[in-house]
Amino acid sequence: MAKMEVKTSLLDNMIGVGDMVLLEPLSEDSFINNLKKRFDHSEIYTYIGSVVVSINPYRSLPIYSPEKVEEYRNRNFYELSPHIFALSDEAYRSLRDQDKDQCILITGESGAGKTEASKLVMSYVAAVCGKGAEVNQVKEQLLQSNPVLEAFGNAKTVRNDNSSRFGKYMDIEFDFKGDPLGGVISNYLLEKSRVVKQPRGERNFHIFYQILSGASDDLLNKLKLERDFSRYNYLSLDSARVNGVDDAVNFRTVRNAMQIVGFMDHETQSILEVVAAVLKLGNIEFKPESRVNGLDESKIKDKNELKEICELTGIDQSVLERAFSFRTVEAKQEKVSTTLNVAQAYYARDALAKNLYSRLFSWLVTRINESIKAQTKVRKKVMGVLDIYGFEIFEDNSFEQFIINYCNEKLQQIFIELTLKEEQEEYIREDIEWTHIEYFNNAIICDLIENNQTGILAMLDEECLRPGTVTDDTFLEKLNQICATHQHFESRMSKCSRFLNDTSLPHSCFRIQHYAGKVMYQVEGFVDKNNDLLYRDLSQAMWKANHSLIKALFPEGNPAKINLKRPPTAGSQFKASVATLMKNLQTKNPNYIRCIKPNDKKAAHIFNEALVCHQVRYLGLLENVRVRRAGYAFRQPYELCLERYKMLCKQTWPHWRGPARAGVEVLFNELEIPEEEYSFGRSKIFIRNPRTLFKLEDLRKQRLEDLATLIQKIYRGWKCRTRFLLMKRSQIVIASWYRRYAQQKKYQRIKSSAIVVQSYIRGWKARKLLRELKHQKRCKEAATTIAAYWHGTQARRELKRLKDEARRKHAVAVIWAYWLGLKVRREYRKFFRANAGRKIYEFTLQKIMQKYFLEMKNKMPSLSPIDKNWPARPYLFLDSTHKELKRIFHLWRCKKYRDQFTDQQKLIYEEKLEASELFKDKKALYPASVGQPFQGAYLEISKNPKYKRLKDAVEEKIIIAEVVNKINRANGKCASRIFLLTKNNVLLADQKSGHIKSEVPLGDVTKVSMSSQSDGFFAVHLKEGSGAAGKGDFLFSSDHLIEMATKLYRTTLSQTKQKLNIEISDEFLVQFRQDKVCVKFIQGNQKNGNIPTCKRKNNRLLEVAVP
């Protein structure tokens, strides 16, 4: 439906007929065709009056969203399309606003969607009722009770992957505001025979498969179970897995639901232990043994299973073993013990398994009721939801189908009674004359089954309690004697001659004509299933268990409370439960959901007309329609009727000012509808025939088309007029704006012209003033310039005069000096020797050197050995002296610096020096290691308690302790190892445990190989034939390669007096066991950053990719 579309009735945009009461003509074919038409358009819900017919779509439909919930919330039942939410809302509002207790009866055969329908009802009520922490907790507990009960009470059948194998009735209790307070669950007739045997293609109850699939290994060990389904005889293997069902996930869901509902951890564990015990009971097998007296007895073949069961349940093994082999019969003061043969032992085993599981399920329901029951004692409103098996007609029908069909007969009876009662009450309320409605009353069938004297259940109980030989055949004979003349009972062995030659009815069967059709029942198993006996020895063995839950499940086993009275039969118990249920339902306002399965393939979009027709018959839907439309087929409040059809009359259109009833009378008189076709009630109009309603709908549809045409015409005229007026207003606005714009442009032009003229005049005046100022300035500047030039000339003349005078004085001084020098030389020439020049030369040199050293004293650099500053050379002839002096000074200050070192520092620098000689300009990793101090003991083995074992094992001083990656010789993968270097050995230890893996004497180390790249890989080559070389050379990777290689080199040199060969090459050979393997280093892009990777290519090549 589009967003803007408003739907006010189920008659709007109807696909087929939304309410079967309005179907015309009414026949079985038209009924089925209408369902199919709606199903093909994904309309799975259809009304029969207030009854909802639901067809299982076998797929998810987008009709249950929160938006849909809000759409149907507080809306009239017939206001929107048929939906289960409409019925849920009607029931909830009647309970909340009118204080009427409600019940919702959901029926249909297995696979029709009853369980899902009950979930939808509960989820809708939970969504629309109040909020709050306590309310939300109650709602969550009510909703989460479903997964628990489904796990223990549902199973896969050929018709349904999640078939409820029990009937469930839940009373949800509300307070006066409509908020949920709690609930009470009742269960009916769990199909416990499924525990020990399943038909082909079906599974046992879900919980068995969920435990084996979803339980943890630890839990399975505690429960003494294995994950393999084939290990257990009670589990069918042909359908152990269900498509689309994840048992492991469902098990976690069930555990979570149990926690939310309120189960304690020890209770959950006890429940799982009982389930495990039931599962393991099926693995107990018996073998025959003959006694001395000639009687046969049974013995357990393998007692391991029995032992594990006893450990789970806390039962003494000998007690349980005896209970499987003997039966004690008590009568007054006498006890008789008899042995059990193999067949009886298997019967006892299966009976115990069925009873154990059935009682566990009943205990679960009781325990859930304790958690979800209302905590307050205020007056409560109640909404009951009944999800119970539908009518069943199989090829082989037995006691279970008989009981189920009896329940459906009772439900059909109460359905007809309550439907007629509801119709009659509405007629009386609206003051409409009530006419008697002919319908089939199935009370005669109910009496045939439940009569206390001649009913089938009474005769079955009588036969079970009768002394002597009792068999299914004797029961059938009794039925043939007493029920032979009943018109709904058929048997070939009865006195009624009309069935003597009926070959479709076998001799061992009887047939009952139910309201939904004839059903043939095989009498085999009726007596045993009705007896449902559990030997007292087994009950007492269970009561003796140390398991608190199992002990509580078998109170009759208490020797102090022995009751010799025979327990009630299964039939009588179910009859009493049904009677209680019927009594409960009759006190509430009923709401019905009839579920239909469209096909047996559990597939979407398939509608099997024959199958649907069969279900329509046994659900009595056509009968339901006939009852609904026996009087008046359609009724509607006056207000809604007038609102829907007022356009058909000029007097009521568009508004009616008077009472709604008067408007409807005027409307119907105007349309000339015959008076016998309708009646006026107090608040509603009643229409007898659907044809009249459809005639009104056709007239309304035609009138709506005429009104739509009229509206279109008026709208188009209004739209054109509006457009014309808009264009006219727009033209006026545009003209006024244009005139304004034109005047603005004209004003702007005049203004800009005036500004231009003004600017030119101002410019002319400014330029004239500028010329005058410039002339005055030039006159002043000319005088200043002339004066400056004159002063400059005077200054230059004076400077020239002073220079000439100075030159003359200097020349006189020079001449005088030369003259004095000449006089001195002449006077002292006689005193000079022949080598005076050399001495003067030496004297001069001495003075120069003295000056040089004095200057060097003041210019000496710092005492830091790394300071490269040195004074510049003053004279060329001192070049070699200057260099030698620089060298001597550097050596002197280095010695001064070394004198400050401790012995430890000297050792470190010696190692650094050794590393420089070994790796400088050879290994790309070396420059990065220069600034890193050599620590040696990186692991602090002596301080770390984790390596205490390793410390105790190594007695020598540890020179280096580092975690390295040892390369696997086979595949090139890395493993962390502790690398220890002592004075005499190289040791490798496990990083986690500290256990020493390898010990290599230094004398066996011949060579260390590494690449020239920046990686940390290195190989330690061992002497061939040595004890440590058994597996071959070692290949390591370390972050401190330079330090480790240097220390290994120095230690080896110190101990063996031989230099260790350090080979630096990008390809080198290593010995791996008997093979020579080439280690090749290549450049490559690393996936894990800059970390080198190692990969074994083949038997002869190992590649190391470095960045």
PDB file of C-alpha atoms in Angstrom, residues 400-505:
ATOM      1  CA  GLU A 400      -2.924 -41.003  20.097  1.00  0.00           C
ATOM      2  CA  GLN A 401      -5.017 -39.960  17.079  1.00  0.00           C
ATOM      3  CA  PHE A 402      -8.185 -41.146  18.833  1.00  0.00           C
ATOM      4  CA  ILE A 403      -7.433 -38.958  21.859  1.00  0.00           C
ATOM      5  CA  ILE A 404      -6.439 -35.963  19.680  1.00  0.00           C
ATOM      6  CA  ASN A 405      -9.593 -36.215  17.562  1.00  0.00           C
ATOM      7  CA  TYR A 406     -11.718 -36.498  20.718  1.00  0.00           C
ATOM      8  CA  CYS A 407     -10.179 -33.229  21.913  1.00  0.00           C
ATOM      9  CA  ASN A 408     -10.962 -31.605  18.546  1.00  0.00           C
ATOM     10  CA  GLU A 409     -14.566 -32.845  18.746  1.00  0.00           C
ATOM     11  CA  LYS A 410     -14.877 -31.071  22.115  1.00  0.00           C
ATOM     12  CA  LEU A 411     -13.294 -27.917  20.690  1.00  0.00           C
ATOM     13  CA  GLN A 412     -15.655 -28.011  17.692  1.00  0.00           C
ATOM     14  CA  GLN A 413     -18.581 -28.426  20.052  1.00  0.00           C
ATOM     15  CA  ILE A 414     -17.599 -25.449  22.170  1.00  0.00           C
ATOM     16  CA  PHE A 415     -16.794 -23.476  19.011  1.00  0.00           C
ATOM     17  CA  ILE A 416     -20.291 -23.956  17.598  1.00  0.00           C
ATOM     18  CA  GLU A 417     -21.907 -23.284  20.968  1.00  0.00           C
ATOM     19  CA  LEU A 418     -19.913 -20.110  21.640  1.00  0.00           C
ATOM     20  CA  THR A 419     -20.310 -18.879  18.044  1.00  0.00           C
ATOM     21  CA  LEU A 420     -24.063 -19.286  18.151  1.00  0.00           C
ATOM     22  CA  LYS A 421     -24.122 -17.772  21.622  1.00  0.00           C
ATOM     23  CA  GLU A 422     -22.127 -14.765  20.413  1.00  0.00           C
ATOM     24  CA  GLU A 423     -24.440 -14.345  17.391  1.00  0.00           C
ATOM     25  CA  GLN A 424     -27.543 -14.611  19.582  1.00  0.00           C
ATOM     26  CA  GLU A 425     -26.184 -12.112  22.122  1.00  0.00           C
ATOM     27  CA  GLU A 426     -25.456  -9.586  19.367  1.00  0.00           C
ATOM     28  CA  TYR A 427     -28.949 -10.025  17.884  1.00  0.00           C
ATOM     29  CA  ILE A 428     -30.524  -9.477  21.298  1.00  0.00           C
ATOM     30  CA  ARG A 429     -28.217  -6.524  22.003  1.00  0.00           C
ATOM     31  CA  GLU A 430     -29.194  -4.904  18.709  1.00  0.00           C
ATOM     32  CA  ASP A 431     -32.892  -5.782  19.117  1.00  0.00           C
ATOM     33  CA  ILE A 432     -32.922  -7.981  16.002  1.00  0.00           C
ATOM     34  CA  GLU A 433     -35.286 -10.962  15.861  1.00  0.00           C
ATOM     35  CA  TRP A 434     -33.376 -14.224  16.432  1.00  0.00           C
ATOM     36  CA  THR A 435     -34.077 -17.048  14.030  1.00  0.00           C
ATOM     37  CA  HIS A 436     -33.143 -20.640  14.753  1.00  0.00           C
ATOM     38  CA  ILE A 437     -30.069 -21.813  12.805  1.00  0.00           C
ATOM     39  CA  GLU A 438     -29.832 -25.383  11.614  1.00  0.00           C
ATOM     40  CA  TYR A 439     -26.382 -26.906  12.126  1.00  0.00           C
ATOM     41  CA  PHE A 440     -24.770 -30.252  12.858  1.00  0.00           C
ATOM     42  CA  ASN A 441     -24.426 -30.796  16.606  1.00  0.00           C
ATOM     43  CA  ASN A 442     -21.508 -33.128  17.296  1.00  0.00           C
ATOM     44  CA  ALA A 443     -22.607 -33.769  20.906  1.00  0.00           C
ATOM     45  CA  ILE A 444     -23.656 -37.266  19.824  1.00  0.00           C
ATOM     46  CA  ILE A 445     -20.052 -38.019  18.749  1.00  0.00           C
ATOM     47  CA  CYS A 446     -18.662 -36.627  22.019  1.00  0.00           C
ATOM     48  CA  ASP A 447     -21.130 -38.785  23.918  1.00  0.00           C
ATOM     49  CA  LEU A 448     -20.026 -41.847  21.930  1.00  0.00           C
ATOM     50  CA  ILE A 449     -16.476 -41.270  23.178  1.00  0.00           C
ATOM     51  CA  GLU A 450     -16.853 -39.874  26.688  1.00  0.00           C
ATOM     52  CA  ASN A 451     -20.104 -41.322  28.065  1.00  0.00           C
ATOM     53  CA  ASN A 452     -19.411 -42.680  31.552  1.00  0.00           C
ATOM     54  CA  GLN A 453     -21.357 -45.888  30.917  1.00  0.00           C
ATOM     55  CA  THR A 454     -21.285 -46.715  27.215  1.00  0.00           C
ATOM     56  CA  GLY A 455     -18.518 -44.409  25.969  1.00  0.00           C
ATOM     57  CA  ILE A 456     -15.464 -45.826  24.198  1.00  0.00           C
ATOM     58  CA  LEU A 457     -13.087 -44.398  26.849  1.00  0.00           C
ATOM     59  CA  ALA A 458     -15.173 -45.868  29.664  1.00  0.00           C
ATOM     60  CA  MET A 459     -15.184 -49.302  28.025  1.00  0.00           C
ATOM     61  CA  LEU A 460     -11.424 -49.064  27.407  1.00  0.00           C
ATOM     62  CA  ASP A 461     -10.843 -48.297  31.104  1.00  0.00           C
ATOM     63  CA  GLU A 462     -13.169 -51.113  32.105  1.00  0.00           C
ATOM     64  CA  GLU A 463     -11.305 -53.537  29.874  1.00  0.00           C
ATOM     65  CA  CYS A 464      -7.925 -52.429  31.295  1.00  0.00           C
ATOM     66  CA  LEU A 465      -9.118 -52.962  34.878  1.00  0.00           C
ATOM     67  CA  ARG A 466     -10.850 -56.281  34.197  1.00  0.00           C
ATOM     68  CA  PRO A 467      -9.113 -59.398  35.618  1.00  0.00           C
ATOM     69  CA  GLY A 468      -8.183 -62.161  33.285  1.00  0.00           C
ATOM     70  CA  THR A 469      -6.759 -62.059  29.807  1.00  0.00           C
ATOM     71  CA  VAL A 470      -7.120 -58.585  28.345  1.00  0.00           C
ATOM     72  CA  THR A 471      -6.156 -57.854  24.735  1.00  0.00           C
ATOM     73  CA  ASP A 472      -6.972 -55.315  22.056  1.00  0.00           C
ATOM     74  CA  ASP A 473      -9.261 -57.904  20.423  1.00  0.00           C
ATOM     75  CA  THR A 474     -11.349 -58.332  23.576  1.00  0.00           C
ATOM     76  CA  PHE A 475     -11.671 -54.529  23.725  1.00  0.00           C
ATOM     77  CA  LEU A 476     -12.889 -54.462  20.101  1.00  0.00           C
ATOM     78  CA  GLU A 477     -15.391 -57.221  20.854  1.00  0.00           C
ATOM     79  CA  LYS A 478     -16.781 -55.174  23.699  1.00  0.00           C
ATOM     80  CA  LEU A 479     -17.129 -52.141  21.410  1.00  0.00           C
ATOM     81  CA  ASN A 480     -18.931 -54.275  18.849  1.00  0.00           C
ATOM     82  CA  GLN A 481     -21.419 -55.413  21.464  1.00  0.00           C
ATOM     83  CA  ILE A 482     -22.237 -52.031  22.985  1.00  0.00           C
ATOM     84  CA  CYS A 483     -21.715 -49.506  20.147  1.00  0.00           C
ATOM     85  CA  ALA A 484     -22.928 -51.594  17.220  1.00  0.00           C
ATOM     86  CA  THR A 485     -26.171 -49.638  16.822  1.00  0.00           C
ATOM     87  CA  HIS A 486     -24.608 -46.186  17.133  1.00  0.00           C
ATOM     88  CA  GLN A 487     -24.978 -44.290  13.864  1.00  0.00           C
ATOM     89  CA  HIS A 488     -21.425 -42.839  14.046  1.00  0.00           C
ATOM     90  CA  PHE A 489     -19.663 -46.107  14.934  1.00  0.00           C
ATOM     91  CA  GLU A 490     -18.663 -48.624  12.281  1.00  0.00           C
ATOM     92  CA  SER A 491     -17.038 -52.047  12.707  1.00  0.00           C
ATOM     93  CA  ARG A 492     -16.933 -55.073  10.492  1.00  0.00           C
ATOM     94  CA  MET A 493     -17.341 -57.387  13.489  1.00  0.00           C
ATOM     95  CA  SER A 494     -20.366 -55.588  14.894  1.00  0.00           C
ATOM     96  CA  LYS A 495     -23.947 -56.811  14.753  1.00  0.00           C
ATOM     97  CA  CYS A 496     -24.758 -54.231  12.086  1.00  0.00           C
ATOM     98  CA  SER A 497     -24.934 -56.187   8.853  1.00  0.00           C
ATOM     99  CA  ARG A 498     -24.255 -53.222   6.549  1.00  0.00           C
ATOM    100  CA  PHE A 499     -20.489 -53.334   7.343  1.00  0.00           C
ATOM    101  CA  LEU A 500     -19.978 -57.107   7.074  1.00  0.00           C
ATOM    102  CA  ASN A 501     -18.835 -56.891   3.458  1.00  0.00           C
ATOM    103  CA  ASP A 502     -17.026 -53.545   3.725  1.00  0.00           C
ATOM    104  CA  THR A 503     -13.529 -54.540   2.537  1.00  0.00           C
ATOM    105  CA  SER A 504     -12.186 -51.029   3.256  1.00  0.00           C
ATOM    106  CA  LEU A 505     -12.650 -51.741   6.973  1.00  0.00           C
TER     107      LEU A 505
END
